[in-house]
Amino acid sequence: MRTLINCIFLTICFIIGLHPAYAKENGWILTQRSKIFGDQYIYISTHGVKCINPKQGIGWVSQTPNWNITFFNEKTKLYYPLSSSNWKTKIAKNGLIPGNIIWSKVSTGTIAGLKASQYKMVNSASSTNAHSAKWLSATYWLADEINIPASLAQLISSACGLPSSDSIPLELSYRNQRGNTETLLSTYHQQTAVIPNSYFSSPPGYKIARSEVEVLVSKENKALIDELANDLTSDNPHTKINPQLIDASKQISPESINKLPNQVNLPGGRTVSKDQINKFLDRLKQSN
């Protein structure tokens, strides 16, 4: 009888293992606002992570075992693969996050209904890092009940341009030397859901871009860059500006411009700085 029971048990386990539902895994979906990606959904399981700005169609995806990052743009159908270490290096050069910060846990609480731990930045005043000195204080909230490998949590932190941590980041804000508080990340909704493993695959049928910057540029920003190129190379600049671009420029946020590198290659071989782009954008917004 025991042998029969064991056979039945093994058969049930085998059938369960073949069931399509088990190609999925319970995970978390966070609704956040990020300094880099704007309003975003982030899907998390132990097998992968996907982050997307639903309005712009811009995001990134990564999955086990190598955890490389693939940036994609659903509107332009472009993608660009990048190792997590290379992306972390690029983020560090961008200077959004000071280096050599030490965090100290000060309390626990909840963020969007999730149990979380609150950390405060310490020793910023004595830091020799020039950028660290701009942060007089900072508060960092990390999730306590989203259990994933530390390597995946560190990947998410670096991909979002946040300080490295072994837990999922939920909120980060800092106070600068002028006494103003800036929020780099906030989480305002969360839910658990069954997420298929295939959801973390790179999008099929997309064209590879020349860089991740080309992928992260929205259609509106691309039109802005093309118009700026025409304006700089024209013999009679400042005369013909596309009215549709004027309307679109009013919807372009400073955060989306911050995604661009310090020097942007324009059509025709010209390069411009972020400052030139912002000045051109201000002129567009003032045009009627």
PDB file of C-alpha atoms in Angstrom:
ATOM      1  CA  MET A   1       0.000   0.000   0.000  1.00  0.00           C
ATOM      2  CA  ARG A   2       2.829   2.404   0.857  1.00  0.00           C
ATOM      3  CA  THR A   3       4.454   1.728  -2.515  1.00  0.00           C
ATOM      4  CA  LEU A   4       1.152   2.511  -4.260  1.00  0.00           C
ATOM      5  CA  ILE A   5       0.786   5.774  -2.321  1.00  0.00           C
ATOM      6  CA  ASN A   6       4.339   6.779  -3.203  1.00  0.00           C
ATOM      7  CA  CYS A   7       3.678   6.095  -6.900  1.00  0.00           C
ATOM      8  CA  ILE A   8       0.492   8.182  -6.809  1.00  0.00           C
ATOM      9  CA  PHE A   9       2.328  11.014  -5.055  1.00  0.00           C
ATOM     10  CA  LEU A  10       5.168  11.013  -7.612  1.00  0.00           C
ATOM     11  CA  THR A  11       2.661  10.943 -10.466  1.00  0.00           C
ATOM     12  CA  ILE A  12       0.819  13.960  -9.048  1.00  0.00           C
ATOM     13  CA  CYS A  13       4.100  15.850  -8.670  1.00  0.00           C
ATOM     14  CA  PHE A  14       5.034  15.023 -12.261  1.00  0.00           C
ATOM     15  CA  ILE A  15       1.668  16.235 -13.583  1.00  0.00           C
ATOM     16  CA  ILE A  16       1.907  19.434 -11.542  1.00  0.00           C
ATOM     17  CA  GLY A  17       5.403  20.029 -12.897  1.00  0.00           C
ATOM     18  CA  LEU A  18       4.069  19.890 -16.446  1.00  0.00           C
ATOM     19  CA  HIS A  19       1.124  22.199 -15.812  1.00  0.00           C
ATOM     20  CA  PRO A  20       1.422  25.493 -17.747  1.00  0.00           C
ATOM     21  CA  ALA A  21       0.561  27.568 -14.685  1.00  0.00           C
ATOM     22  CA  TYR A  22       3.899  26.644 -13.226  1.00  0.00           C
ATOM     23  CA  ALA A  23       5.667  28.480 -16.018  1.00  0.00           C
ATOM     24  CA  LYS A  24       4.580  31.509 -14.000  1.00  0.00           C
ATOM     25  CA  GLU A  25       5.662  32.780 -10.618  1.00  0.00           C
ATOM     26  CA  ASN A  26       4.184  35.009  -7.970  1.00  0.00           C
ATOM     27  CA  GLY A  27       5.807  38.399  -8.016  1.00  0.00           C
ATOM     28  CA  TRP A  28       5.330  42.073  -7.242  1.00  0.00           C
ATOM     29  CA  ILE A  29       4.198  45.028  -9.332  1.00  0.00           C
ATOM     30  CA  LEU A  30       5.223  48.450  -8.062  1.00  0.00           C
ATOM     31  CA  THR A  31       3.926  51.765  -9.377  1.00  0.00           C
ATOM     32  CA  GLN A  32       6.661  54.337  -8.929  1.00  0.00           C
ATOM     33  CA  ARG A  33       7.962  57.721  -9.990  1.00  0.00           C
ATOM     34  CA  SER A  34      11.653  57.762 -10.827  1.00  0.00           C
ATOM     35  CA  LYS A  35      14.052  60.643 -11.506  1.00  0.00           C
ATOM     36  CA  ILE A  36      15.452  58.763 -14.508  1.00  0.00           C
ATOM     37  CA  PHE A  37      12.452  56.972 -16.011  1.00  0.00           C
ATOM     38  CA  GLY A  38       9.546  59.117 -14.783  1.00  0.00           C
ATOM     39  CA  ASP A  39       6.278  57.310 -13.971  1.00  0.00           C
ATOM     40  CA  GLN A  40       7.039  53.613 -14.158  1.00  0.00           C
ATOM     41  CA  TYR A  41       5.757  50.135 -13.451  1.00  0.00           C
ATOM     42  CA  ILE A  42       8.318  47.655 -12.167  1.00  0.00           C
ATOM     43  CA  TYR A  43       7.573  43.913 -12.306  1.00  0.00           C
ATOM     44  CA  ILE A  44       9.696  41.767  -9.997  1.00  0.00           C
ATOM     45  CA  SER A  45      10.143  38.041  -9.445  1.00  0.00           C
ATOM     46  CA  THR A  46      13.103  35.853  -8.513  1.00  0.00           C
ATOM     47  CA  HIS A  47      13.591  35.106 -12.236  1.00  0.00           C
ATOM     48  CA  GLY A  48      13.605  38.611 -13.633  1.00  0.00           C
ATOM     49  CA  VAL A  49      12.637  42.251 -13.536  1.00  0.00           C
ATOM     50  CA  LYS A  50      10.957  44.570 -16.011  1.00  0.00           C
ATOM     51  CA  CYS A  51      10.591  48.334 -15.730  1.00  0.00           C
ATOM     52  CA  ILE A  52       8.552  50.460 -18.139  1.00  0.00           C
ATOM     53  CA  ASN A  53       7.231  53.977 -18.462  1.00  0.00           C
ATOM     54  CA  PRO A  54       3.767  53.244 -19.936  1.00  0.00           C
ATOM     55  CA  LYS A  55       3.290  56.731 -21.393  1.00  0.00           C
ATOM     56  CA  GLN A  56       6.576  56.883 -23.285  1.00  0.00           C
ATOM     57  CA  GLY A  57       6.877  53.140 -23.899  1.00  0.00           C
ATOM     58  CA  ILE A  58      10.479  53.239 -22.691  1.00  0.00           C
ATOM     59  CA  GLY A  59      11.884  50.634 -20.318  1.00  0.00           C
ATOM     60  CA  TRP A  60      14.376  47.924 -19.559  1.00  0.00           C
ATOM     61  CA  VAL A  61      14.290  44.214 -18.796  1.00  0.00           C
ATOM     62  CA  SER A  62      16.656  41.678 -17.225  1.00  0.00           C
ATOM     63  CA  GLN A  63      16.461  38.013 -16.317  1.00  0.00           C
ATOM     64  CA  THR A  64      18.417  35.169 -14.828  1.00  0.00           C
ATOM     65  CA  PRO A  65      21.104  33.854 -15.131  1.00  0.00           C
ATOM     66  CA  ASN A  66      23.309  36.656 -16.529  1.00  0.00           C
ATOM     67  CA  TRP A  67      21.188  39.653 -15.426  1.00  0.00           C
ATOM     68  CA  ASN A  68      22.272  41.798 -18.352  1.00  0.00           C
ATOM     69  CA  ILE A  69      20.024  44.790 -19.087  1.00  0.00           C
ATOM     70  CA  THR A  70      18.158  45.333 -22.345  1.00  0.00           C
ATOM     71  CA  PHE A  71      16.721  48.807 -22.895  1.00  0.00           C
ATOM     72  CA  PHE A  72      13.759  49.029 -25.260  1.00  0.00           C
ATOM     73  CA  ASN A  73      11.396  51.584 -26.761  1.00  0.00           C
ATOM     74  CA  GLU A  74       7.952  50.307 -27.729  1.00  0.00           C
ATOM     75  CA  LYS A  75       7.218  53.363 -29.890  1.00  0.00           C
ATOM     76  CA  THR A  76      10.433  53.462 -31.914  1.00  0.00           C
ATOM     77  CA  LYS A  77      10.885  49.646 -31.823  1.00  0.00           C
ATOM     78  CA  LEU A  78      14.533  49.978 -30.807  1.00  0.00           C
ATOM     79  CA  TYR A  79      16.500  47.999 -28.233  1.00  0.00           C
ATOM     80  CA  TYR A  80      20.009  47.990 -26.858  1.00  0.00           C
ATOM     81  CA  PRO A  81      21.642  45.329 -24.622  1.00  0.00           C
ATOM     82  CA  LEU A  82      24.108  46.393 -21.965  1.00  0.00           C
ATOM     83  CA  SER A  83      25.834  44.606 -19.117  1.00  0.00           C
ATOM     84  CA  SER A  84      24.707  45.688 -15.670  1.00  0.00           C
ATOM     85  CA  SER A  85      28.278  46.677 -14.764  1.00  0.00           C
ATOM     86  CA  ASN A  86      28.572  48.982 -17.793  1.00  0.00           C
ATOM     87  CA  TRP A  87      25.253  50.638 -16.995  1.00  0.00           C
ATOM     88  CA  LYS A  88      26.323  51.132 -13.370  1.00  0.00           C
ATOM     89  CA  THR A  89      29.491  52.832 -14.601  1.00  0.00           C
ATOM     90  CA  LYS A  90      27.468  55.157 -16.851  1.00  0.00           C
ATOM     91  CA  ILE A  91      25.146  56.070 -13.983  1.00  0.00           C
ATOM     92  CA  ALA A  92      28.132  56.846 -11.748  1.00  0.00           C
ATOM     93  CA  LYS A  93      29.576  59.177 -14.394  1.00  0.00           C
ATOM     94  CA  ASN A  94      26.229  60.957 -14.655  1.00  0.00           C
ATOM     95  CA  GLY A  95      26.669  62.132 -11.075  1.00  0.00           C
ATOM     96  CA  LEU A  96      23.095  61.678  -9.851  1.00  0.00           C
ATOM     97  CA  ILE A  97      24.144  59.709  -6.794  1.00  0.00           C
ATOM     98  CA  PRO A  98      27.100  60.654  -4.575  1.00  0.00           C
ATOM     99  CA  GLY A  99      29.695  57.989  -3.938  1.00  0.00           C
ATOM    100  CA  ASN A 100      30.898  56.621  -0.594  1.00  0.00           C
ATOM    101  CA  ILE A 101      27.626  57.220   1.242  1.00  0.00           C
ATOM    102  CA  ILE A 102      27.072  55.365   4.516  1.00  0.00           C
ATOM    103  CA  TRP A 103      23.485  54.619   5.488  1.00  0.00           C
ATOM    104  CA  SER A 104      22.210  53.971   8.989  1.00  0.00           C
ATOM    105  CA  LYS A 105      18.895  52.263   9.749  1.00  0.00           C
ATOM    106  CA  VAL A 106      16.776  54.515  11.946  1.00  0.00           C
ATOM    107  CA  SER A 107      13.219  53.122  11.940  1.00  0.00           C
ATOM    108  CA  THR A 108      10.635  50.894  10.297  1.00  0.00           C
ATOM    109  CA  GLY A 109       7.278  51.734   8.762  1.00  0.00           C
ATOM    110  CA  THR A 110       5.262  51.246   5.599  1.00  0.00           C
ATOM    111  CA  ILE A 111       5.483  52.616   2.058  1.00  0.00           C
ATOM    112  CA  ALA A 112       2.379  52.065  -0.106  1.00  0.00           C
ATOM    113  CA  GLY A 113       1.302  49.355   2.332  1.00  0.00           C
ATOM    114  CA  LEU A 114       4.640  47.518   2.228  1.00  0.00           C
ATOM    115  CA  LYS A 115       6.686  46.947   5.361  1.00  0.00           C
ATOM    116  CA  ALA A 116       9.874  48.919   4.951  1.00  0.00           C
ATOM    117  CA  SER A 117      12.999  50.084   6.762  1.00  0.00           C
ATOM    118  CA  GLN A 118      14.058  53.723   6.827  1.00  0.00           C
ATOM    119  CA  TYR A 119      17.722  54.652   6.422  1.00  0.00           C
ATOM    120  CA  LYS A 120      19.407  58.007   6.911  1.00  0.00           C
ATOM    121  CA  MET A 121      22.566  59.222   5.254  1.00  0.00           C
ATOM    122  CA  VAL A 122      25.388  59.841   7.696  1.00  0.00           C
ATOM    123  CA  ASN A 123      28.860  61.475   7.550  1.00  0.00           C
ATOM    124  CA  SER A 124      27.925  63.603   4.500  1.00  0.00           C
ATOM    125  CA  ALA A 125      29.342  66.750   6.090  1.00  0.00           C
ATOM    126  CA  SER A 126      32.797  65.180   6.446  1.00  0.00           C
ATOM    127  CA  SER A 127      32.824  63.609   2.997  1.00  0.00           C
ATOM    128  CA  THR A 128      35.593  64.702   0.651  1.00  0.00           C
ATOM    129  CA  ASN A 129      33.479  63.834  -2.395  1.00  0.00           C
ATOM    130  CA  ALA A 130      32.378  67.106  -4.012  1.00  0.00           C
ATOM    131  CA  HIS A 131      29.016  65.743  -5.093  1.00  0.00           C
ATOM    132  CA  SER A 132      28.349  64.183  -1.701  1.00  0.00           C
ATOM    133  CA  ALA A 133      28.657  67.624  -0.142  1.00  0.00           C
ATOM    134  CA  LYS A 134      25.578  68.706  -2.130  1.00  0.00           C
ATOM    135  CA  TRP A 135      23.523  66.215  -0.114  1.00  0.00           C
ATOM    136  CA  LEU A 136      23.083  67.659   3.372  1.00  0.00           C
ATOM    137  CA  SER A 137      20.809  64.786   4.350  1.00  0.00           C
ATOM    138  CA  ALA A 138      18.945  61.942   2.686  1.00  0.00           C
ATOM    139  CA  THR A 139      16.262  59.377   3.520  1.00  0.00           C
ATOM    140  CA  TYR A 140      16.092  55.966   1.878  1.00  0.00           C
ATOM    141  CA  TRP A 141      13.259  53.427   2.291  1.00  0.00           C
ATOM    142  CA  LEU A 142      13.869  49.760   1.423  1.00  0.00           C
ATOM    143  CA  ALA A 143      11.265  46.989   1.249  1.00  0.00           C
ATOM    144  CA  ASP A 144      11.368  44.339   3.996  1.00  0.00           C
ATOM    145  CA  GLU A 145       8.894  41.802   2.609  1.00  0.00           C
ATOM    146  CA  ILE A 146       9.928  41.492  -1.059  1.00  0.00           C
ATOM    147  CA  ASN A 147      12.299  38.555  -0.864  1.00  0.00           C
ATOM    148  CA  ILE A 148      14.577  38.292  -3.900  1.00  0.00           C
ATOM    149  CA  PRO A 149      18.302  37.553  -4.331  1.00  0.00           C
ATOM    150  CA  ALA A 150      20.575  40.379  -3.221  1.00  0.00           C
ATOM    151  CA  SER A 151      22.185  40.453  -6.676  1.00  0.00           C
ATOM    152  CA  LEU A 152      18.793  41.243  -8.253  1.00  0.00           C
ATOM    153  CA  ALA A 153      18.062  43.981  -5.719  1.00  0.00           C
ATOM    154  CA  GLN A 154      21.459  45.528  -6.452  1.00  0.00           C
ATOM    155  CA  LEU A 155      20.731  45.371 -10.177  1.00  0.00           C
ATOM    156  CA  ILE A 156      17.419  47.213  -9.734  1.00  0.00           C
ATOM    157  CA  SER A 157      19.088  49.875  -7.612  1.00  0.00           C
ATOM    158  CA  SER A 158      21.844  50.512 -10.134  1.00  0.00           C
ATOM    159  CA  ALA A 159      19.486  50.413 -13.131  1.00  0.00           C
ATOM    160  CA  CYS A 160      17.323  53.113 -11.519  1.00  0.00           C
ATOM    161  CA  GLY A 161      20.362  55.210 -10.614  1.00  0.00           C
ATOM    162  CA  LEU A 162      20.003  54.631  -6.867  1.00  0.00           C
ATOM    163  CA  PRO A 163      22.505  53.719  -4.145  1.00  0.00           C
ATOM    164  CA  SER A 164      23.288  50.012  -4.054  1.00  0.00           C
ATOM    165  CA  SER A 165      21.269  47.918  -1.606  1.00  0.00           C
ATOM    166  CA  ASP A 166      20.305  44.304  -0.927  1.00  0.00           C
ATOM    167  CA  SER A 167      16.582  45.154  -0.819  1.00  0.00           C
ATOM    168  CA  ILE A 168      14.114  46.697  -3.255  1.00  0.00           C
ATOM    169  CA  PRO A 169      14.229  50.523  -3.106  1.00  0.00           C
ATOM    170  CA  LEU A 170      10.861  52.188  -2.471  1.00  0.00           C
ATOM    171  CA  GLU A 171      11.665  55.821  -1.783  1.00  0.00           C
ATOM    172  CA  LEU A 172      14.667  58.136  -1.819  1.00  0.00           C
ATOM    173  CA  SER A 173      14.815  61.859  -1.187  1.00  0.00           C
ATOM    174  CA  TYR A 174      17.589  64.244  -0.217  1.00  0.00           C
ATOM    175  CA  ARG A 175      17.982  67.840   0.987  1.00  0.00           C
ATOM    176  CA  ASN A 176      20.474  70.035  -0.852  1.00  0.00           C
ATOM    177  CA  GLN A 177      22.558  72.980   0.337  1.00  0.00           C
ATOM    178  CA  ARG A 178      19.734  75.426  -0.437  1.00  0.00           C
ATOM    179  CA  GLY A 179      17.462  73.512   1.920  1.00  0.00           C
ATOM    180  CA  ASN A 180      15.289  72.141  -0.904  1.00  0.00           C
ATOM    181  CA  THR A 181      14.166  68.523  -0.868  1.00  0.00           C
ATOM    182  CA  GLU A 182      14.352  66.521  -4.090  1.00  0.00           C
ATOM    183  CA  THR A 183      12.739  63.112  -4.504  1.00  0.00           C
ATOM    184  CA  LEU A 184      14.588  60.649  -6.728  1.00  0.00           C
ATOM    185  CA  LEU A 185      12.159  57.762  -6.228  1.00  0.00           C
ATOM    186  CA  SER A 186       8.700  57.304  -4.736  1.00  0.00           C
ATOM    187  CA  THR A 187       6.359  54.306  -4.621  1.00  0.00           C
ATOM    188  CA  TYR A 188       2.616  54.921  -4.391  1.00  0.00           C
ATOM    189  CA  HIS A 189       1.040  51.552  -5.218  1.00  0.00           C
ATOM    190  CA  GLN A 190       1.945  47.863  -5.006  1.00  0.00           C
ATOM    191  CA  GLN A 191       0.312  44.518  -5.618  1.00  0.00           C
ATOM    192  CA  THR A 192       1.209  40.857  -5.878  1.00  0.00           C
ATOM    193  CA  ALA A 193       0.532  39.045  -9.148  1.00  0.00           C
ATOM    194  CA  VAL A 194       1.412  35.945 -11.127  1.00  0.00           C
ATOM    195  CA  ILE A 195       4.049  37.000 -13.670  1.00  0.00           C
ATOM    196  CA  PRO A 196       5.020  34.689 -16.579  1.00  0.00           C
ATOM    197  CA  ASN A 197       8.767  34.127 -16.920  1.00  0.00           C
ATOM    198  CA  SER A 198       8.451  35.051 -20.618  1.00  0.00           C
ATOM    199  CA  TYR A 199       7.529  38.581 -19.526  1.00  0.00           C
ATOM    200  CA  PHE A 200      11.203  39.185 -18.745  1.00  0.00           C
ATOM    201  CA  SER A 201      12.435  38.298 -22.247  1.00  0.00           C
ATOM    202  CA  SER A 202      13.772  40.925 -24.633  1.00  0.00           C
ATOM    203  CA  PRO A 203      11.069  42.213 -27.026  1.00  0.00           C
ATOM    204  CA  PRO A 204      11.172  40.336 -30.360  1.00  0.00           C
ATOM    205  CA  GLY A 205      11.354  42.019 -33.758  1.00  0.00           C
ATOM    206  CA  TYR A 206      13.027  45.225 -32.560  1.00  0.00           C
ATOM    207  CA  LYS A 207      15.981  46.900 -34.304  1.00  0.00           C
ATOM    208  CA  ILE A 208      19.215  47.280 -32.363  1.00  0.00           C
ATOM    209  CA  ALA A 209      20.115  50.901 -31.612  1.00  0.00           C
ATOM    210  CA  ARG A 210      23.535  52.537 -31.644  1.00  0.00           C
ATOM    211  CA  SER A 211      23.419  53.142 -27.883  1.00  0.00           C
ATOM    212  CA  GLU A 212      21.070  53.050 -24.920  1.00  0.00           C
ATOM    213  CA  VAL A 213      20.684  56.830 -25.268  1.00  0.00           C
ATOM    214  CA  GLU A 214      19.052  56.381 -28.669  1.00  0.00           C
ATOM    215  CA  VAL A 215      16.580  53.971 -27.066  1.00  0.00           C
ATOM    216  CA  LEU A 216      15.812  56.212 -24.098  1.00  0.00           C
ATOM    217  CA  VAL A 217      15.031  59.244 -26.266  1.00  0.00           C
ATOM    218  CA  SER A 218      11.276  59.567 -26.754  1.00  0.00           C
ATOM    219  CA  LYS A 219       9.690  60.478 -30.080  1.00  0.00           C
ATOM    220  CA  GLU A 220       9.098  64.000 -28.808  1.00  0.00           C
ATOM    221  CA  ASN A 221      12.726  64.423 -27.752  1.00  0.00           C
ATOM    222  CA  LYS A 222      13.957  62.975 -31.041  1.00  0.00           C
ATOM    223  CA  ALA A 223      11.848  65.508 -32.950  1.00  0.00           C
ATOM    224  CA  LEU A 224      13.315  68.208 -30.717  1.00  0.00           C
ATOM    225  CA  ILE A 225      16.880  67.110 -31.493  1.00  0.00           C
ATOM    226  CA  ASP A 226      16.188  66.943 -35.245  1.00  0.00           C
ATOM    227  CA  GLU A 227      14.656  70.429 -35.199  1.00  0.00           C
ATOM    228  CA  LEU A 228      17.581  71.742 -33.193  1.00  0.00           C
ATOM    229  CA  ALA A 229      19.949  70.312 -35.823  1.00  0.00           C
ATOM    230  CA  ASN A 230      18.031  72.119 -38.570  1.00  0.00           C
ATOM    231  CA  ASP A 231      18.069  75.331 -36.564  1.00  0.00           C
ATOM    232  CA  LEU A 232      21.838  75.216 -36.014  1.00  0.00           C
ATOM    233  CA  THR A 233      22.704  74.328 -39.595  1.00  0.00           C
ATOM    234  CA  SER A 234      20.225  76.641 -41.321  1.00  0.00           C
ATOM    235  CA  ASP A 235      21.464  79.775 -43.108  1.00  0.00           C
ATOM    236  CA  ASN A 236      18.456  81.604 -41.734  1.00  0.00           C
ATOM    237  CA  PRO A 237      17.813  80.180 -38.250  1.00  0.00           C
ATOM    238  CA  HIS A 238      14.892  80.947 -35.943  1.00  0.00           C
ATOM    239  CA  THR A 239      12.441  81.339 -38.814  1.00  0.00           C
ATOM    240  CA  LYS A 240      10.657  78.042 -39.377  1.00  0.00           C
ATOM    241  CA  ILE A 241       9.641  76.036 -36.361  1.00  0.00           C
ATOM    242  CA  ASN A 242       7.189  73.175 -36.691  1.00  0.00           C
ATOM    243  CA  PRO A 243       3.974  74.186 -34.847  1.00  0.00           C
ATOM    244  CA  GLN A 244       3.428  70.572 -33.798  1.00  0.00           C
ATOM    245  CA  LEU A 245       6.864  70.561 -32.213  1.00  0.00           C
ATOM    246  CA  ILE A 246       5.993  73.719 -30.272  1.00  0.00           C
ATOM    247  CA  ASP A 247       2.965  71.938 -28.810  1.00  0.00           C
ATOM    248  CA  ALA A 248       4.973  68.774 -28.117  1.00  0.00           C
ATOM    249  CA  SER A 249       7.757  70.752 -26.411  1.00  0.00           C
ATOM    250  CA  LYS A 250       5.325  71.839 -23.706  1.00  0.00           C
ATOM    251  CA  GLN A 251       4.972  68.189 -22.695  1.00  0.00           C
ATOM    252  CA  ILE A 252       8.706  67.486 -22.467  1.00  0.00           C
ATOM    253  CA  SER A 253       9.796  67.276 -18.846  1.00  0.00           C
ATOM    254  CA  PRO A 254      13.219  68.308 -17.466  1.00  0.00           C
ATOM    255  CA  GLU A 255      13.646  64.681 -16.302  1.00  0.00           C
ATOM    256  CA  SER A 256      13.499  63.433 -19.881  1.00  0.00           C
ATOM    257  CA  ILE A 257      16.210  65.899 -20.897  1.00  0.00           C
ATOM    258  CA  ASN A 258      18.336  64.694 -17.973  1.00  0.00           C
ATOM    259  CA  LYS A 259      18.416  61.234 -19.567  1.00  0.00           C
ATOM    260  CA  LEU A 260      20.478  62.622 -22.435  1.00  0.00           C
ATOM    261  CA  PRO A 261      24.295  62.584 -22.295  1.00  0.00           C
ATOM    262  CA  ASN A 262      26.186  65.835 -21.743  1.00  0.00           C
ATOM    263  CA  GLN A 263      26.982  65.963 -25.463  1.00  0.00           C
ATOM    264  CA  VAL A 264      24.351  64.852 -27.976  1.00  0.00           C
ATOM    265  CA  ASN A 265      25.193  63.913 -31.563  1.00  0.00           C
ATOM    266  CA  LEU A 266      22.868  65.641 -34.011  1.00  0.00           C
ATOM    267  CA  PRO A 267      22.024  64.638 -37.586  1.00  0.00           C
ATOM    268  CA  GLY A 268      24.728  65.989 -39.881  1.00  0.00           C
ATOM    269  CA  GLY A 269      27.574  65.438 -37.433  1.00  0.00           C
ATOM    270  CA  ARG A 270      26.965  68.397 -35.101  1.00  0.00           C
ATOM    271  CA  THR A 271      27.068  68.040 -31.319  1.00  0.00           C
ATOM    272  CA  VAL A 272      25.233  70.114 -28.736  1.00  0.00           C
ATOM    273  CA  SER A 273      25.202  70.299 -24.966  1.00  0.00           C
ATOM    274  CA  LYS A 274      22.265  69.861 -22.603  1.00  0.00           C
ATOM    275  CA  ASP A 275      22.396  73.610 -21.976  1.00  0.00           C
ATOM    276  CA  GLN A 276      21.889  74.341 -25.690  1.00  0.00           C
ATOM    277  CA  ILE A 277      19.002  71.882 -25.822  1.00  0.00           C
ATOM    278  CA  ASN A 278      17.327  73.474 -22.801  1.00  0.00           C
ATOM    279  CA  LYS A 279      17.729  76.978 -24.277  1.00  0.00           C
ATOM    280  CA  PHE A 280      16.225  75.803 -27.563  1.00  0.00           C
ATOM    281  CA  LEU A 281      13.410  74.117 -25.660  1.00  0.00           C
ATOM    282  CA  ASP A 282      12.688  77.358 -23.758  1.00  0.00           C
ATOM    283  CA  ARG A 283      12.478  79.229 -27.066  1.00  0.00           C
ATOM    284  CA  LEU A 284      10.023  76.661 -28.402  1.00  0.00           C
ATOM    285  CA  LYS A 285       7.831  76.955 -25.326  1.00  0.00           C
ATOM    286  CA  GLN A 286       7.761  80.748 -25.662  1.00  0.00           C
ATOM    287  CA  SER A 287       6.776  80.607 -29.337  1.00  0.00           C
ATOM    288  CA  ASN A 288       3.121  81.161 -30.269  1.00  0.00           C
TER     289      ASN A 288
END
